[in-house]
mmCIF file of N, CA, C and O in Angstrom:
data_model
loop_
_atom_site.group_PDB
_atom_site.id
_atom_site.type_symbol
_atom_site.label_atom_id
_atom_site.label_comp_id
_atom_site.label_asym_id
_atom_site.label_seq_id
_atom_site.Cartn_x
_atom_site.Cartn_y
_atom_site.Cartn_z
ATOM 1 N N MET A 1493 0.839 -1.158 0.046
ATOM 2 C CA MET A 1493 -0.013 -0.026 0.029
ATOM 3 C C MET A 1493 0.875 1.296 0.053
ATOM 4 O O MET A 1493 1.829 1.412 0.750
ATOM 5 N N SER A 1494 0.671 2.228 -0.948
ATOM 6 C CA SER A 1494 1.526 3.328 -0.946
ATOM 7 C C SER A 1494 0.674 4.547 -0.392
ATOM 8 O O SER A 1494 -0.604 4.628 -0.665
ATOM 9 N N HIS A 1495 1.368 5.383 0.384
ATOM 10 C CA HIS A 1495 0.754 6.500 0.916
ATOM 11 C C HIS A 1495 0.867 7.839 0.061
ATOM 12 O O HIS A 1495 1.951 7.923 -0.559
ATOM 13 N N ILE A 1496 -0.023 8.503 0.136
ATOM 14 C CA ILE A 1496 -0.052 9.785 -0.770
ATOM 15 C C ILE A 1496 0.388 10.933 0.062
ATOM 16 O O ILE A 1496 -0.430 11.289 1.070
ATOM 17 N N VAL A 1497 1.700 11.299 0.113
ATOM 18 C CA VAL A 1497 2.205 12.336 1.026
ATOM 19 C C VAL A 1497 1.689 13.724 0.598
ATOM 20 O O VAL A 1497 1.527 14.517 1.440
ATOM 21 N N THR A 1498 1.579 13.938 -0.693
ATOM 22 C CA THR A 1498 1.212 15.293 -1.187
ATOM 23 C C THR A 1498 -0.082 15.746 -0.558
ATOM 24 O O THR A 1498 -0.460 16.911 -0.357
ATOM 25 N N VAL A 1499 -1.067 14.701 -0.543
ATOM 26 C CA VAL A 1499 -2.374 15.128 0.108
ATOM 27 C C VAL A 1499 -2.224 15.578 1.529
ATOM 28 O O VAL A 1499 -2.968 16.487 2.026
ATOM 29 N N GLN A 1500 -1.315 14.991 2.157
ATOM 30 C CA GLN A 1500 -1.044 15.414 3.618
ATOM 31 C C GLN A 1500 -0.725 16.758 3.657
ATOM 32 O O GLN A 1500 -1.255 17.605 4.547
ATOM 33 N N ASP A 1501 0.102 17.362 2.830
ATOM 34 C CA ASP A 1501 0.501 18.673 2.851
ATOM 35 C C ASP A 1501 -0.639 19.600 2.523
ATOM 36 O O ASP A 1501 -0.854 20.766 3.206
ATOM 37 N N VAL A 1502 -1.546 19.305 1.539
ATOM 38 C CA VAL A 1502 -2.715 20.077 1.280
ATOM 39 C C VAL A 1502 -3.559 20.106 2.392
ATOM 40 O O VAL A 1502 -4.254 21.243 2.818
ATOM 41 N N VAL A 1503 -3.839 19.085 3.114
ATOM 42 C CA VAL A 1503 -4.883 18.985 4.152
ATOM 43 C C VAL A 1503 -4.391 19.815 5.398
ATOM 44 O O VAL A 1503 -5.097 20.430 6.111
ATOM 45 N N THR A 1504 -3.108 19.678 5.592
ATOM 46 C CA THR A 1504 -2.539 20.391 6.711
ATOM 47 C C THR A 1504 -2.008 21.894 6.564
ATOM 48 O O THR A 1504 -1.343 22.450 7.392
ATOM 49 N N ALA A 1505 -2.200 22.301 5.329
ATOM 50 C CA ALA A 1505 -1.794 23.667 4.989
ATOM 51 C C ALA A 1505 -2.249 24.733 5.756
ATOM 52 O O ALA A 1505 -1.782 25.728 5.936
ATOM 53 N N PHE A 1506 -3.582 24.577 6.274
ATOM 54 C CA PHE A 1506 -4.230 25.489 7.165
ATOM 55 C C PHE A 1506 -4.364 25.061 8.580
ATOM 56 O O PHE A 1506 -5.505 24.965 9.109
ATOM 57 N N ALA A 1507 -3.356 24.604 9.111
ATOM 58 C CA ALA A 1507 -3.392 24.080 10.459
ATOM 59 C C ALA A 1507 -3.414 25.303 11.470
ATOM 60 O O ALA A 1507 -3.485 26.445 11.095
ATOM 61 N N ASP A 1508 -3.459 25.061 12.751
ATOM 62 C CA ASP A 1508 -3.743 25.980 13.878
ATOM 63 C C ASP A 1508 -2.602 27.048 13.815
ATOM 64 O O ASP A 1508 -2.859 28.222 14.236
ATOM 65 N N PHE A 1509 -1.450 26.642 13.485
ATOM 66 C CA PHE A 1509 -0.133 27.609 13.569
ATOM 67 C C PHE A 1509 -0.390 28.747 12.509
ATOM 68 O O PHE A 1509 0.376 29.617 12.330
ATOM 69 N N MET A 1510 -1.324 28.487 11.557
ATOM 70 C CA MET A 1510 -1.473 29.514 10.474
ATOM 71 C C MET A 1510 -2.480 30.449 10.711
ATOM 72 O O MET A 1510 -2.950 31.100 9.729
ATOM 73 N N GLU A 1511 -2.789 30.820 12.079
ATOM 74 C CA GLU A 1511 -3.638 31.840 12.340
ATOM 75 C C GLU A 1511 -3.072 33.277 11.955
ATOM 76 O O GLU A 1511 -1.842 33.499 11.829
ATOM 77 N N PRO A 1512 -4.034 34.145 11.734
ATOM 78 C CA PRO A 1512 -3.571 35.605 11.379
ATOM 79 C C PRO A 1512 -2.755 36.159 12.492
ATOM 80 O O PRO A 1512 -3.087 35.980 13.692
ATOM 81 N N THR A 1513 -1.841 37.000 12.135
ATOM 82 C CA THR A 1513 -1.027 37.733 13.218
ATOM 83 C C THR A 1513 -1.806 38.898 13.766
ATOM 84 O O THR A 1513 -2.886 39.267 13.252
ATOM 85 N N ASP A 1514 -1.304 39.414 14.801
ATOM 86 C CA ASP A 1514 -2.051 40.563 15.378
ATOM 87 C C ASP A 1514 -2.074 41.816 14.488
ATOM 88 O O ASP A 1514 -2.958 42.553 14.484
ATOM 89 N N ALA A 1515 -0.989 41.897 13.778
ATOM 90 C CA ALA A 1515 -1.013 43.030 12.762
ATOM 91 C C ALA A 1515 -1.959 42.831 11.657
ATOM 92 O O ALA A 1515 -2.710 43.737 11.230
ATOM 93 N N GLU A 1516 -2.194 41.670 11.180
ATOM 94 C CA GLU A 1516 -3.236 41.356 10.242
ATOM 95 C C GLU A 1516 -4.645 41.548 10.727
ATOM 96 O O GLU A 1516 -5.487 42.041 10.050
ATOM 97 N N LEU A 1517 -4.861 41.184 12.027
ATOM 98 C CA LEU A 1517 -6.166 41.346 12.760
ATOM 99 C C LEU A 1517 -6.451 42.886 12.777
ATOM 100 O O LEU A 1517 -7.485 43.340 12.760
ATOM 101 N N ASP A 1518 -5.387 43.608 13.201
ATOM 102 C CA ASP A 1518 -5.497 45.086 13.267
ATOM 103 C C ASP A 1518 -5.873 45.760 11.993
ATOM 104 O O ASP A 1518 -6.690 46.613 11.909
ATOM 105 N N ALA A 1519 -5.257 45.237 10.793
ATOM 106 C CA ALA A 1519 -5.437 45.802 9.464
ATOM 107 C C ALA A 1519 -6.976 45.483 9.121
ATOM 108 O O ALA A 1519 -7.613 46.314 8.683
ATOM 109 N N ILE A 1520 -7.334 44.356 9.427
ATOM 110 C CA ILE A 1520 -8.804 43.912 9.180
ATOM 111 C C ILE A 1520 -9.759 44.891 9.948
ATOM 112 O O ILE A 1520 -10.806 45.367 9.425
ATOM 113 N N GLU A 1521 -9.426 45.080 11.203
ATOM 114 C CA GLU A 1521 -10.285 45.903 12.141
ATOM 115 C C GLU A 1521 -10.151 47.335 11.560
ATOM 116 O O GLU A 1521 -11.227 48.047 11.514
ATOM 117 N N THR A 1522 -9.107 47.827 11.052
ATOM 118 C CA THR A 1522 -9.135 49.307 10.516
ATOM 119 C C THR A 1522 -9.935 49.399 9.195
ATOM 120 O O THR A 1522 -10.564 50.339 9.094
ATOM 121 N N GLU A 1523 -9.997 48.249 8.429
ATOM 122 C CA GLU A 1523 -10.707 48.304 7.122
ATOM 123 C C GLU A 1523 -12.124 47.890 7.372
ATOM 124 O O GLU A 1523 -12.933 47.838 6.332
ATOM 125 N N MET A 1524 -12.599 47.434 8.620
ATOM 126 C CA MET A 1524 -13.959 46.998 8.684
ATOM 127 C C MET A 1524 -15.102 47.885 8.302
ATOM 128 O O MET A 1524 -16.054 47.553 7.714
ATOM 129 N N PRO A 1525 -15.082 49.324 8.463
ATOM 130 C CA PRO A 1525 -16.041 50.113 8.118
ATOM 131 C C PRO A 1525 -16.294 50.043 6.506
ATOM 132 O O PRO A 1525 -17.247 50.111 5.980
ATOM 133 N N VAL A 1526 -15.078 49.978 5.882
ATOM 134 C CA VAL A 1526 -15.061 49.916 4.264
ATOM 135 C C VAL A 1526 -15.726 48.625 3.910
ATOM 136 O O VAL A 1526 -16.567 48.457 3.009
ATOM 137 N N ILE A 1527 -15.369 47.525 4.579
ATOM 138 C CA ILE A 1527 -15.882 46.189 4.318
ATOM 139 C C ILE A 1527 -17.412 46.153 4.370
ATOM 140 O O ILE A 1527 -18.077 45.699 3.594
ATOM 141 N N LEU A 1528 -17.766 46.704 5.517
ATOM 142 C CA LEU A 1528 -19.322 46.732 5.832
ATOM 143 C C LEU A 1528 -20.110 47.550 4.887
ATOM 144 O O LEU A 1528 -21.054 47.292 4.418
ATOM 145 N N ALA A 1529 -19.405 48.633 4.519
ATOM 146 C CA ALA A 1529 -20.106 49.650 3.516
ATOM 147 C C ALA A 1529 -20.133 48.876 2.216
ATOM 148 O O ALA A 1529 -21.202 49.001 1.429
ATOM 149 N N ASP A 1530 -19.217 48.152 1.806
ATOM 150 C CA ASP A 1530 -19.133 47.409 0.384
ATOM 151 C C ASP A 1530 -20.230 46.338 0.480
ATOM 152 O O ASP A 1530 -20.756 46.086 -0.503
ATOM 153 N N VAL A 1531 -20.320 45.702 1.684
ATOM 154 C CA VAL A 1531 -21.462 44.585 1.797
ATOM 155 C C VAL A 1531 -22.760 45.261 1.608
ATOM 156 O O VAL A 1531 -23.720 44.718 1.058
ATOM 157 N N ASP A 1532 -23.007 46.400 2.159
ATOM 158 C CA ASP A 1532 -24.311 47.048 2.016
ATOM 159 C C ASP A 1532 -24.616 47.391 0.598
ATOM 160 O O ASP A 1532 -25.703 47.316 0.105
ATOM 161 N N LEU A 1533 -23.597 47.907 -0.052
ATOM 162 C CA LEU A 1533 -23.685 48.253 -1.477
ATOM 163 C C LEU A 1533 -24.041 47.062 -2.236
ATOM 164 O O LEU A 1533 -24.880 47.069 -3.233
ATOM 165 N N LEU A 1534 -23.327 45.954 -2.015
ATOM 166 C CA LEU A 1534 -23.620 44.706 -2.761
ATOM 167 C C LEU A 1534 -24.998 44.256 -2.531
ATOM 168 O O LEU A 1534 -25.704 43.641 -3.285
ATOM 169 N N ASP A 1535 -25.505 44.373 -1.186
ATOM 170 C CA ASP A 1535 -26.876 43.953 -0.894
ATOM 171 C C ASP A 1535 -27.850 44.821 -1.682
ATOM 172 O O ASP A 1535 -28.902 44.196 -2.153
ATOM 173 N N ALA A 1536 -27.531 46.046 -1.711
ATOM 174 C CA ALA A 1536 -28.508 46.961 -2.552
ATOM 175 C C ALA A 1536 -28.586 46.476 -3.887
ATOM 176 O O ALA A 1536 -29.660 46.424 -4.559
ATOM 177 N N HIS A 1537 -27.499 46.129 -4.569
ATOM 178 C CA HIS A 1537 -27.420 45.706 -5.899
ATOM 179 C C HIS A 1537 -28.113 44.454 -6.085
ATOM 180 O O HIS A 1537 -28.699 44.173 -7.075
ATOM 181 N N ILE A 1538 -27.787 43.371 -5.124
ATOM 182 C CA ILE A 1538 -28.426 42.107 -5.229
ATOM 183 C C ILE A 1538 -29.928 42.121 -5.245
ATOM 184 O O ILE A 1538 -30.554 41.372 -5.867
ATOM 185 N N THR A 1539 -30.521 43.113 -4.357
ATOM 186 C CA THR A 1539 -31.879 43.148 -4.258
ATOM 187 C C THR A 1539 -32.649 43.490 -5.496
ATOM 188 O O THR A 1539 -33.832 43.176 -5.814
ATOM 189 N N THR A 1540 -31.860 44.167 -6.513
ATOM 190 C CA THR A 1540 -32.349 44.523 -7.713
ATOM 191 C C THR A 1540 -32.149 43.602 -8.948
ATOM 192 O O THR A 1540 -32.446 43.980 -10.150
ATOM 193 N N LEU A 1541 -31.473 42.611 -8.666
ATOM 194 C CA LEU A 1541 -31.072 41.674 -9.718
ATOM 195 C C LEU A 1541 -32.246 40.965 -10.387
ATOM 196 O O LEU A 1541 -32.330 40.745 -11.733
ATOM 197 N N ASP A 1542 -33.218 40.539 -9.702
ATOM 198 C CA ASP A 1542 -34.422 39.914 -10.373
ATOM 199 C C ASP A 1542 -35.579 40.654 -10.636
ATOM 200 O O ASP A 1542 -36.605 40.043 -10.869
ATOM 201 N N ARG A 1543 -35.384 42.057 -10.593
ATOM 202 C CA ARG A 1543 -36.651 42.884 -10.872
ATOM 203 C C ARG A 1543 -36.077 44.168 -11.514
ATOM 204 O O ARG A 1543 -34.956 44.573 -11.229
ATOM 205 N N THR A 1544 -37.001 44.948 -11.965
ATOM 206 C CA THR A 1544 -36.633 46.252 -12.414
ATOM 207 C C THR A 1544 -36.550 47.186 -11.109
ATOM 208 O O THR A 1544 -37.414 47.253 -10.351
ATOM 209 N N PRO A 1545 -35.360 47.955 -11.095
ATOM 210 C CA PRO A 1545 -35.191 48.838 -9.958
ATOM 211 C C PRO A 1545 -36.294 49.905 -9.915
ATOM 212 O O PRO A 1545 -36.533 50.559 -10.898
ATOM 213 N N THR A 1546 -36.861 50.054 -8.676
ATOM 214 C CA THR A 1546 -37.856 51.248 -8.544
ATOM 215 C C THR A 1546 -36.937 52.411 -8.041
ATOM 216 O O THR A 1546 -35.735 52.460 -7.892
ATOM 217 N N GLU A 1547 -37.628 53.527 -7.880
ATOM 218 C CA GLU A 1547 -36.967 54.802 -7.392
ATOM 219 C C GLU A 1547 -36.489 54.702 -6.069
ATOM 220 O O GLU A 1547 -35.440 55.098 -5.795
ATOM 221 N N LEU A 1548 -37.124 53.726 -5.126
ATOM 222 C CA LEU A 1548 -36.679 53.522 -3.879
ATOM 223 C C LEU A 1548 -35.326 52.643 -3.986
ATOM 224 O O LEU A 1548 -34.416 52.839 -3.197
ATOM 225 N N ASP A 1549 -35.324 51.681 -4.875
ATOM 226 C CA ASP A 1549 -33.958 50.959 -4.984
ATOM 227 C C ASP A 1549 -32.908 51.864 -5.457
ATOM 228 O O ASP A 1549 -31.795 51.647 -5.065
ATOM 229 N N ALA A 1550 -33.192 52.608 -6.391
ATOM 230 C CA ALA A 1550 -32.162 53.736 -6.903
ATOM 231 C C ALA A 1550 -31.543 54.446 -5.808
ATOM 232 O O ALA A 1550 -30.385 54.652 -5.696
ATOM 233 N N ARG A 1551 -32.560 54.959 -4.904
ATOM 234 C CA ARG A 1551 -31.926 55.834 -3.843
ATOM 235 C C ARG A 1551 -31.272 54.962 -2.830
ATOM 236 O O ARG A 1551 -30.234 55.393 -2.254
ATOM 237 N N ARG A 1552 -31.590 53.747 -2.585
ATOM 238 C CA ARG A 1552 -30.892 52.781 -1.727
ATOM 239 C C ARG A 1552 -29.442 52.475 -2.247
ATOM 240 O O ARG A 1552 -28.534 52.601 -1.488
ATOM 241 N N ILE A 1553 -29.379 52.409 -3.539
ATOM 242 C CA ILE A 1553 -28.046 52.186 -4.172
ATOM 243 C C ILE A 1553 -27.208 53.397 -4.136
ATOM 244 O O ILE A 1553 -25.931 53.263 -3.844
ATOM 245 N N ARG A 1554 -27.773 54.518 -4.284
ATOM 246 C CA ARG A 1554 -27.012 55.801 -4.137
ATOM 247 C C ARG A 1554 -26.467 56.049 -2.863
ATOM 248 O O ARG A 1554 -25.376 56.449 -2.654
ATOM 249 N N ARG A 1555 -27.365 55.824 -1.862
ATOM 250 C CA ARG A 1555 -27.059 55.978 -0.451
ATOM 251 C C ARG A 1555 -25.833 55.045 -0.099
ATOM 252 O O ARG A 1555 -24.792 55.449 0.606
ATOM 253 N N ALA A 1556 -26.043 53.771 -0.386
ATOM 254 C CA ALA A 1556 -24.857 52.800 -0.226
ATOM 255 C C ALA A 1556 -23.660 53.155 -0.901
ATOM 256 O O ALA A 1556 -22.627 52.930 -0.328
ATOM 257 N N ARG A 1557 -23.766 53.564 -2.193
ATOM 258 C CA ARG A 1557 -22.580 53.945 -2.818
ATOM 259 C C ARG A 1557 -21.824 55.114 -2.111
ATOM 260 O O ARG A 1557 -20.575 55.207 -1.999
ATOM 261 N N ARG A 1558 -22.657 56.025 -1.671
ATOM 262 C CA ARG A 1558 -22.001 57.289 -1.054
ATOM 263 C C ARG A 1558 -21.440 56.818 0.401
ATOM 264 O O ARG A 1558 -20.407 57.320 0.678
ATOM 265 N N ARG A 1559 -22.078 55.912 1.040
ATOM 266 C CA ARG A 1559 -21.485 55.472 2.330
ATOM 267 C C ARG A 1559 -20.157 54.675 2.032
ATOM 268 O O ARG A 1559 -19.231 54.875 2.838
ATOM 269 N N ALA A 1560 -20.152 53.834 0.953
ATOM 270 C CA ALA A 1560 -18.899 53.239 0.613
ATOM 271 C C ALA A 1560 -17.714 54.151 0.322
ATOM 272 O O ALA A 1560 -16.589 54.041 0.701
ATOM 273 N N LEU A 1561 -18.064 55.135 -0.472
ATOM 274 C CA LEU A 1561 -17.022 56.055 -0.845
ATOM 275 C C LEU A 1561 -16.594 56.841 0.364
ATOM 276 O O LEU A 1561 -15.420 57.144 0.487
ATOM 277 N N ALA A 1562 -17.465 57.295 1.240
ATOM 278 C CA ALA A 1562 -17.148 57.986 2.425
ATOM 279 C C ALA A 1562 -16.296 57.139 3.326
ATOM 280 O O ALA A 1562 -15.287 57.688 3.995
ATOM 281 N N ALA A 1563 -16.617 55.986 3.372
ATOM 282 C CA ALA A 1563 -15.747 54.962 4.288
ATOM 283 C C ALA A 1563 -14.359 54.832 3.711
ATOM 284 O O ALA A 1563 -13.370 54.874 4.504
ATOM 285 N N ARG A 1564 -14.214 54.701 2.373
ATOM 286 C CA ARG A 1564 -12.870 54.783 1.708
ATOM 287 C C ARG A 1564 -12.115 55.981 1.939
ATOM 288 O O ARG A 1564 -10.917 55.874 2.189
ATOM 289 N N VAL A 1565 -12.797 57.043 1.723
ATOM 290 C CA VAL A 1565 -12.094 58.350 1.995
ATOM 291 C C VAL A 1565 -11.699 58.547 3.506
ATOM 292 O O VAL A 1565 -10.507 58.839 3.778
ATOM 293 N N ALA A 1566 -12.569 58.100 4.459
ATOM 294 C CA ALA A 1566 -12.015 58.087 5.845
ATOM 295 C C ALA A 1566 -10.907 57.214 5.990
ATOM 296 O O ALA A 1566 -10.026 57.619 6.899
ATOM 297 N N LEU A 1567 -10.889 56.047 5.394
ATOM 298 C CA LEU A 1567 -9.751 55.178 5.688
ATOM 299 C C LEU A 1567 -8.494 55.717 5.107
ATOM 300 O O LEU A 1567 -7.393 55.702 5.727
ATOM 301 N N VAL A 1568 -8.488 56.260 3.863
ATOM 302 C CA VAL A 1568 -7.401 56.894 3.280
ATOM 303 C C VAL A 1568 -6.835 58.037 4.138
ATOM 304 O O VAL A 1568 -5.709 58.141 4.351
ATOM 305 N N ASN A 1569 -7.766 58.858 4.546
ATOM 306 C CA ASN A 1569 -7.346 60.065 5.325
ATOM 307 C C ASN A 1569 -6.664 59.540 6.636
ATOM 308 O O ASN A 1569 -5.678 60.155 7.191
ATOM 309 N N ARG A 1570 -7.241 58.497 7.348
ATOM 310 C CA ARG A 1570 -6.695 57.975 8.527
ATOM 311 C C ARG A 1570 -5.378 57.334 8.335
ATOM 312 O O ARG A 1570 -4.475 57.599 9.192
ATOM 313 N N THR A 1571 -5.140 56.537 7.214
ATOM 314 C CA THR A 1571 -3.872 55.886 7.074
ATOM 315 C C THR A 1571 -2.982 56.815 6.542
ATOM 316 O O THR A 1571 -1.640 56.727 6.774
ATOM 317 N N ALA A 1572 -3.184 57.727 5.744
ATOM 318 C CA ALA A 1572 -2.333 58.657 5.272
ATOM 319 C C ALA A 1572 -1.615 59.570 6.243
ATOM 320 O O ALA A 1572 -0.485 59.935 6.433
ATOM 321 N N GLY A 1573 -2.586 60.149 7.306
ATOM 322 C CA GLY A 1573 -2.098 60.871 8.371
ATOM 323 C C GLY A 1573 -1.209 60.147 9.330
ATOM 324 O O GLY A 1573 -0.346 60.651 9.874
ATOM 325 N N ALA A 1574 -1.352 58.808 9.435
ATOM 326 C CA ALA A 1574 -0.637 57.856 10.322
ATOM 327 C C ALA A 1574 0.782 57.562 9.655
ATOM 328 O O ALA A 1574 1.658 57.305 10.466
ATOM 329 N N SER A 1575 0.865 57.628 8.312
ATOM 330 C CA SER A 1575 2.074 57.292 7.772
ATOM 331 C C SER A 1575 3.007 58.309 7.464
ATOM 332 O O SER A 1575 4.155 57.869 7.193
ATOM 333 N N LEU A 1576 2.584 59.487 7.480
ATOM 334 C CA LEU A 1576 3.571 60.473 7.183
ATOM 335 C C LEU A 1576 4.510 61.027 8.517
ATOM 336 O O LEU A 1576 3.780 61.016 9.617
ATOM 337 N N PRO A 1577 5.614 61.073 8.400
ATOM 338 C CA PRO A 1577 6.417 61.439 9.573
ATOM 339 C C PRO A 1577 6.144 62.840 9.937
ATOM 340 O O PRO A 1577 6.071 63.724 9.069
ATOM 341 N N GLY A 1578 6.094 63.186 11.189
ATOM 342 C CA GLY A 1578 5.835 64.384 11.722
ATOM 343 C C GLY A 1578 4.477 64.827 11.594
ATOM 344 O O GLY A 1578 4.166 66.095 11.956
ATOM 345 N N GLY A 1579 3.542 64.140 11.076
ATOM 346 C CA GLY A 1579 2.222 64.536 10.880
ATOM 347 C C GLY A 1579 1.956 65.548 9.762
ATOM 348 O O GLY A 1579 0.906 66.080 9.750
ATOM 349 N N ALA A 1580 3.046 65.830 8.906
ATOM 350 C CA ALA A 1580 2.803 66.733 7.820
ATOM 351 C C ALA A 1580 2.049 66.129 6.709
ATOM 352 O O ALA A 1580 1.978 64.977 6.420
ATOM 353 N N ALA A 1581 1.335 66.988 6.151
ATOM 354 C CA ALA A 1581 0.314 66.482 4.997
ATOM 355 C C ALA A 1581 0.982 66.850 3.734
ATOM 356 O O ALA A 1581 1.763 67.643 3.513
#
């Protein structure tokens, strides 16, 4: 009987020691408002896939798009201010 060793590597590729680092978790936490805003935008688009969008649907998509853009701008402003030395813009 021959053992397939390559399958072992694929199965254990995501073992417990492959957890995200604290820095990766902090990055996810920083980007969470953008992620949630994008989910809301996708949800607004998904609701209109099987029907003709109404004026209410169009408003919902516009609001979700504005929230997503505002979240991205806030993230860029936060990270740009944090990465510049001396706080200069």
